[in-house]
Amino acid sequence: MAEPEFSARGVRIERWPRSLTRAGQVLIQDGRLALLTSYGRVIDSAPLRAVRTAKPWFAGSGSAVATLNGIRYRLTMGQRGRRPDATALAGRFMDTVSRASHTKT
C-alpha cells in the first residue's frame, strides 16, 4: 500500500444537520478520499475525481466542505487539541483534491 497523500486525524465530520464524529480521520490514498470514524470505520469513500471541495463562508478558517457521492460533509480540521495549523491543514486538503481532479491519467 502506498504512502497516504494526505492524512488528518482529530477531524470533526458533520453531515447536516448532525455530527458523525468529533475525532475522525480524512485520508487520501491511492486516488480515493475516505472519511473514517475514530475507530477506523468508513463513513464514506469516493474516487478523488468525483469529489468536490469548497471553503464554507459560514465556518471558521480550519473548515472545508467536501461532496462525496452527492452527500455534503463539513470537515473541521484540528478539532481535537485545537491545533493552530488547522487553516493550513484545510488548505492542504483542498489543494490535494484539486490537484488530483486536474491530473490526466
Coordinates of N, CA and C in Angstrom, one line a residue:
M1 N 0.8 -1.2 0.0 CA 0.0 0.0 0.0 C 0.9 1.2 0.0
A2 N 0.5 2.2 -0.8 CA 1.3 3.4 -0.9 C 1.1 4.3 0.3
E3 N 2.1 5.2 0.4 CA 2.0 6.2 1.5 C 0.8 7.2 1.2
P4 N 0.1 7.6 2.2 CA -1.1 8.5 2.0 C -0.6 9.9 1.5
E5 N -1.4 10.4 0.5 CA -1.1 11.7 0.0 C -1.5 12.8 1.0
F6 N -2.5 12.5 1.8 CA -3.0 13.4 2.8 C -3.6 12.6 3.9
S7 N -3.4 13.0 5.2 CA -4.0 12.3 6.3 C -4.1 13.3 7.4
A8 N -5.3 13.4 8.0 CA -5.6 14.3 9.1 C -6.4 13.5 10.1
R9 N -6.0 13.6 11.4 CA -6.8 12.9 12.5 C -7.4 14.0 13.3
G10 N -8.3 13.6 14.1 CA -9.0 14.6 15.0 C -9.9 15.6 14.2
V11 N -10.5 15.1 13.2 CA -11.3 15.9 12.3 C -12.8 15.7 12.7
R12 N -13.5 16.8 12.9 CA -14.9 16.7 13.1 C -15.6 16.6 11.8
I13 N -16.4 15.5 11.6 CA -17.1 15.3 10.3 C -18.6 15.4 10.6
E14 N -19.2 16.3 9.9 CA -20.6 16.5 10.0 C -21.3 16.3 8.7
R15 N -22.5 15.7 8.8 CA -23.4 15.6 7.7 C -24.7 16.3 8.1
W16 N -24.9 17.5 7.5 CA -26.0 18.3 8.1 C -27.3 17.5 8.3
P17 N -27.9 17.6 9.4 CA -27.7 18.6 10.5 C -27.0 18.0 11.7
R18 N -26.3 16.8 11.5 CA -25.7 16.2 12.7 C -24.2 15.9 12.6
S19 N -23.6 15.8 13.7 CA -22.2 15.4 13.7 C -22.1 13.9 13.7
L20 N -21.2 13.4 12.8 CA -21.0 11.9 12.7 C -19.8 11.5 13.6
T21 N -18.8 12.3 13.7 CA -17.7 12.0 14.7 C -17.0 13.3 15.0
R22 N -16.4 13.4 16.2 CA -15.6 14.6 16.6 C -14.2 14.3 16.5
A23 N -13.8 13.1 16.3 CA -12.4 12.7 16.2 C -12.1 11.8 15.0
G24 N -12.6 12.1 13.9 CA -12.5 11.3 12.7 C -11.2 11.5 12.0
Q25 N -11.1 10.8 10.8 CA -9.9 10.9 10.0 C -10.3 11.1 8.6
V26 N -9.5 12.0 7.9 CA -9.6 12.2 6.5 C -8.4 11.6 5.9
L27 N -8.6 10.7 4.9 CA -7.4 10.0 4.3 C -7.5 10.0 2.8
I28 N -6.5 10.5 2.1 CA -6.4 10.5 0.7 C -5.3 9.5 0.3
Q29 N -5.6 8.4 -0.3 CA -4.6 7.4 -0.6 C -5.1 6.6 -1.9
D30 N -4.2 6.4 -2.8 CA -4.4 5.6 -4.0 C -5.6 6.1 -4.8
G31 N -5.7 7.5 -4.9 CA -6.7 8.1 -5.7 C -8.1 8.1 -5.1
R32 N -8.2 7.9 -3.8 CA -9.5 7.9 -3.2 C -9.5 8.7 -1.9
L33 N -10.6 9.3 -1.6 CA -10.8 10.0 -0.4 C -11.7 9.2 0.5
A34 N -11.3 9.0 1.7 CA -12.0 8.2 2.7 C -12.2 9.1 3.9
L35 N -13.5 9.1 4.4 CA -13.8 9.7 5.7 C -14.0 8.6 6.7
L36 N -13.3 8.6 7.8 CA -13.3 7.5 8.8 C -13.7 8.0 10.1
T37 N -14.3 7.1 10.9 CA -14.6 7.4 12.3 C -13.3 7.3 13.1
S38 N -13.4 7.6 14.4 CA -12.2 7.5 15.3 C -11.9 6.0 15.5
Y39 N -12.8 5.1 15.2 CA -12.5 3.7 15.3 C -12.0 3.0 14.0
G40 N -11.9 3.9 12.9 CA -11.5 3.4 11.6 C -12.5 2.9 10.7
R41 N -13.8 3.0 11.1 CA -14.9 2.6 10.2 C -15.1 3.6 9.2
V42 N -15.4 3.2 7.9 CA -15.5 4.1 6.8 C -16.9 4.7 6.9
I43 N -17.0 6.0 6.9 CA -18.2 6.8 6.8 C -18.6 6.9 5.4
D44 N -17.7 7.3 4.5 CA -17.9 7.4 3.1 C -16.6 7.4 2.4
S45 N -16.6 7.0 1.1 CA -15.4 7.0 0.3 C -15.8 7.2 -1.2
A46 N -14.9 7.8 -1.9 CA -15.1 8.1 -3.3 C -13.8 8.4 -4.0
P47 N -13.7 8.1 -5.3 CA -12.5 8.5 -6.1 C -12.4 10.0 -6.1
L48 N -11.1 10.4 -6.1 CA -10.9 11.9 -6.0 C -11.5 12.7 -7.1
R49 N -11.6 12.1 -8.3 CA -12.1 12.8 -9.5 C -13.6 13.1 -9.3
A50 N -14.3 12.4 -8.4 CA -15.7 12.5 -8.1 C -16.0 13.4 -6.9
V51 N -14.9 13.9 -6.3 CA -15.1 14.7 -5.0 C -15.0 16.2 -5.4
R52 N -15.9 17.0 -4.8 CA -15.8 18.4 -4.9 C -15.5 19.0 -3.5
T53 N -14.7 20.0 -3.4 CA -14.4 20.7 -2.2 C -14.7 22.2 -2.3
A54 N -14.9 22.8 -1.2 CA -15.1 24.2 -1.2 C -14.8 24.8 0.2
K55 N -14.6 26.0 0.3 CA -14.3 26.7 1.5 C -15.7 27.3 2.0
P56 N -16.2 26.9 3.1 CA -17.5 27.5 3.5 C -17.4 28.9 4.0
W57 N -18.3 29.7 3.6 CA -18.2 31.1 4.1 C -18.7 31.3 5.5
F58 N -19.5 30.3 6.0 CA -20.1 30.4 7.3 C -19.3 29.7 8.4
A59 N -18.2 29.1 8.1 CA -17.4 28.4 9.1 C -16.0 29.0 9.3
G60 N -15.3 28.5 10.3 CA -14.0 29.0 10.6 C -13.0 28.7 9.5
S61 N -11.8 29.2 9.7 CA -10.8 29.0 8.6 C -10.2 27.6 8.6
G62 N -10.5 26.8 9.5 CA -10.0 25.4 9.5 C -11.0 24.4 9.0
S63 N -12.0 24.9 8.3 CA -13.1 24.1 7.8 C -13.1 24.0 6.3
A64 N -13.7 22.9 5.8 CA -13.9 22.6 4.4 C -15.2 21.9 4.2
V65 N -15.8 22.0 3.0 CA -16.9 21.2 2.7 C -16.5 20.3 1.6
A66 N -16.8 19.0 1.7 CA -16.5 18.0 0.7 C -17.8 17.3 0.3
T67 N -18.0 17.2 -1.0 CA -19.2 16.5 -1.5 C -18.7 15.1 -2.1
L68 N -19.2 14.1 -1.5 CA -18.8 12.7 -1.9 C -20.1 12.0 -2.2
N69 N -20.2 11.4 -3.3 CA -21.4 10.6 -3.7 C -22.7 11.4 -3.5
G70 N -22.7 12.7 -3.8 CA -23.8 13.5 -3.7 C -24.2 14.0 -2.3
I71 N -23.4 13.6 -1.3 CA -23.6 14.0 0.1 C -22.6 15.0 0.5
R72 N -23.0 16.1 1.1 CA -22.1 17.2 1.6 C -21.7 16.9 3.1
Y73 N -20.4 17.0 3.3 CA -19.8 16.8 4.6 C -19.1 18.1 5.0
R74 N -19.2 18.5 6.2 CA -18.4 19.6 6.7 C -17.3 19.0 7.5
L75 N -16.1 19.4 7.2 CA -14.9 18.8 7.8 C -14.2 20.0 8.6
T76 N -14.1 19.8 9.9 CA -13.4 20.8 10.7 C -12.1 20.2 11.2
M77 N -11.0 20.7 10.6 CA -9.7 20.2 10.9 C -9.2 20.7 12.2
G78 N -8.4 19.8 12.9 CA -7.7 20.2 14.1 C -8.7 20.4 15.3
Q79 N -9.8 19.7 15.2 CA -10.8 19.8 16.3 C -10.3 19.4 17.6
R80 N -9.6 18.3 17.6 CA -9.0 17.8 18.8 C -7.7 18.5 19.2
G81 N -7.7 19.1 20.4 CA -6.5 19.8 20.8 C -6.3 21.2 20.2
R82 N -7.4 21.6 19.5 CA -7.4 23.0 18.9 C -6.0 23.3 18.2
R83 N -5.7 22.5 17.3 CA -4.4 22.6 16.6 C -4.3 24.0 15.9
P84 N -3.2 24.7 16.1 CA -3.0 26.0 15.5 C -2.9 26.0 13.9
D85 N -2.5 24.8 13.4 CA -2.3 24.7 11.9 C -3.5 24.2 11.2
A86 N -4.7 24.3 11.8 CA -6.0 23.8 11.2 C -6.2 24.5 9.9
T87 N -5.9 25.8 9.7 CA -6.2 26.5 8.5 C -5.3 26.0 7.4
A88 N -4.0 25.7 7.7 CA -3.1 25.2 6.7 C -3.5 23.8 6.3
L89 N -3.9 23.0 7.3 CA -4.4 21.6 7.0 C -5.6 21.6 6.1
A90 N -6.5 22.5 6.3 CA -7.7 22.5 5.4 C -7.3 23.0 4.0
G91 N -6.4 23.9 3.9 CA -5.9 24.3 2.6 C -5.2 23.2 1.9
R92 N -4.3 22.5 2.6 CA -3.6 21.3 2.0 C -4.6 20.3 1.5
F93 N -5.6 20.0 2.3 CA -6.7 19.1 1.9 C -7.3 19.5 0.6
M94 N -7.7 20.7 0.5 CA -8.4 21.2 -0.7 C -7.5 21.2 -1.9
D95 N -6.2 21.6 -1.7 CA -5.2 21.6 -2.8 C -5.0 20.2 -3.3
T96 N -4.9 19.2 -2.4 CA -4.6 17.8 -2.8 C -5.8 17.3 -3.6
V97 N -7.0 17.6 -3.2 CA -8.2 17.1 -4.0 C -8.2 17.8 -5.4
S98 N -7.9 19.1 -5.4 CA -7.9 19.9 -6.6 C -6.9 19.4 -7.6
R99 N -5.6 19.2 -7.1 CA -4.6 18.7 -7.9 C -4.9 17.3 -8.6
A100 N -5.5 16.4 -7.8 CA -5.9 15.1 -8.3 C -7.0 15.2 -9.3
S101 N -7.9 16.1 -9.2 CA -9.0 16.2 -10.2 C -8.5 16.8 -11.5
H102 N -7.4 17.5 -11.5 CA -6.9 18.2 -12.7 C -5.8 17.4 -13.4
T103 N -5.3 16.3 -12.8 CA -4.3 15.4 -13.5 C -5.0 14.5 -14.4
K104 N -4.4 14.2 -15.5 CA -4.9 13.3 -16.5 C -4.2 11.9 -16.3
T105 N -5.0 10.9 -16.4 CA -4.5 9.5 -16.3 C -4.5 8.8 -17.6

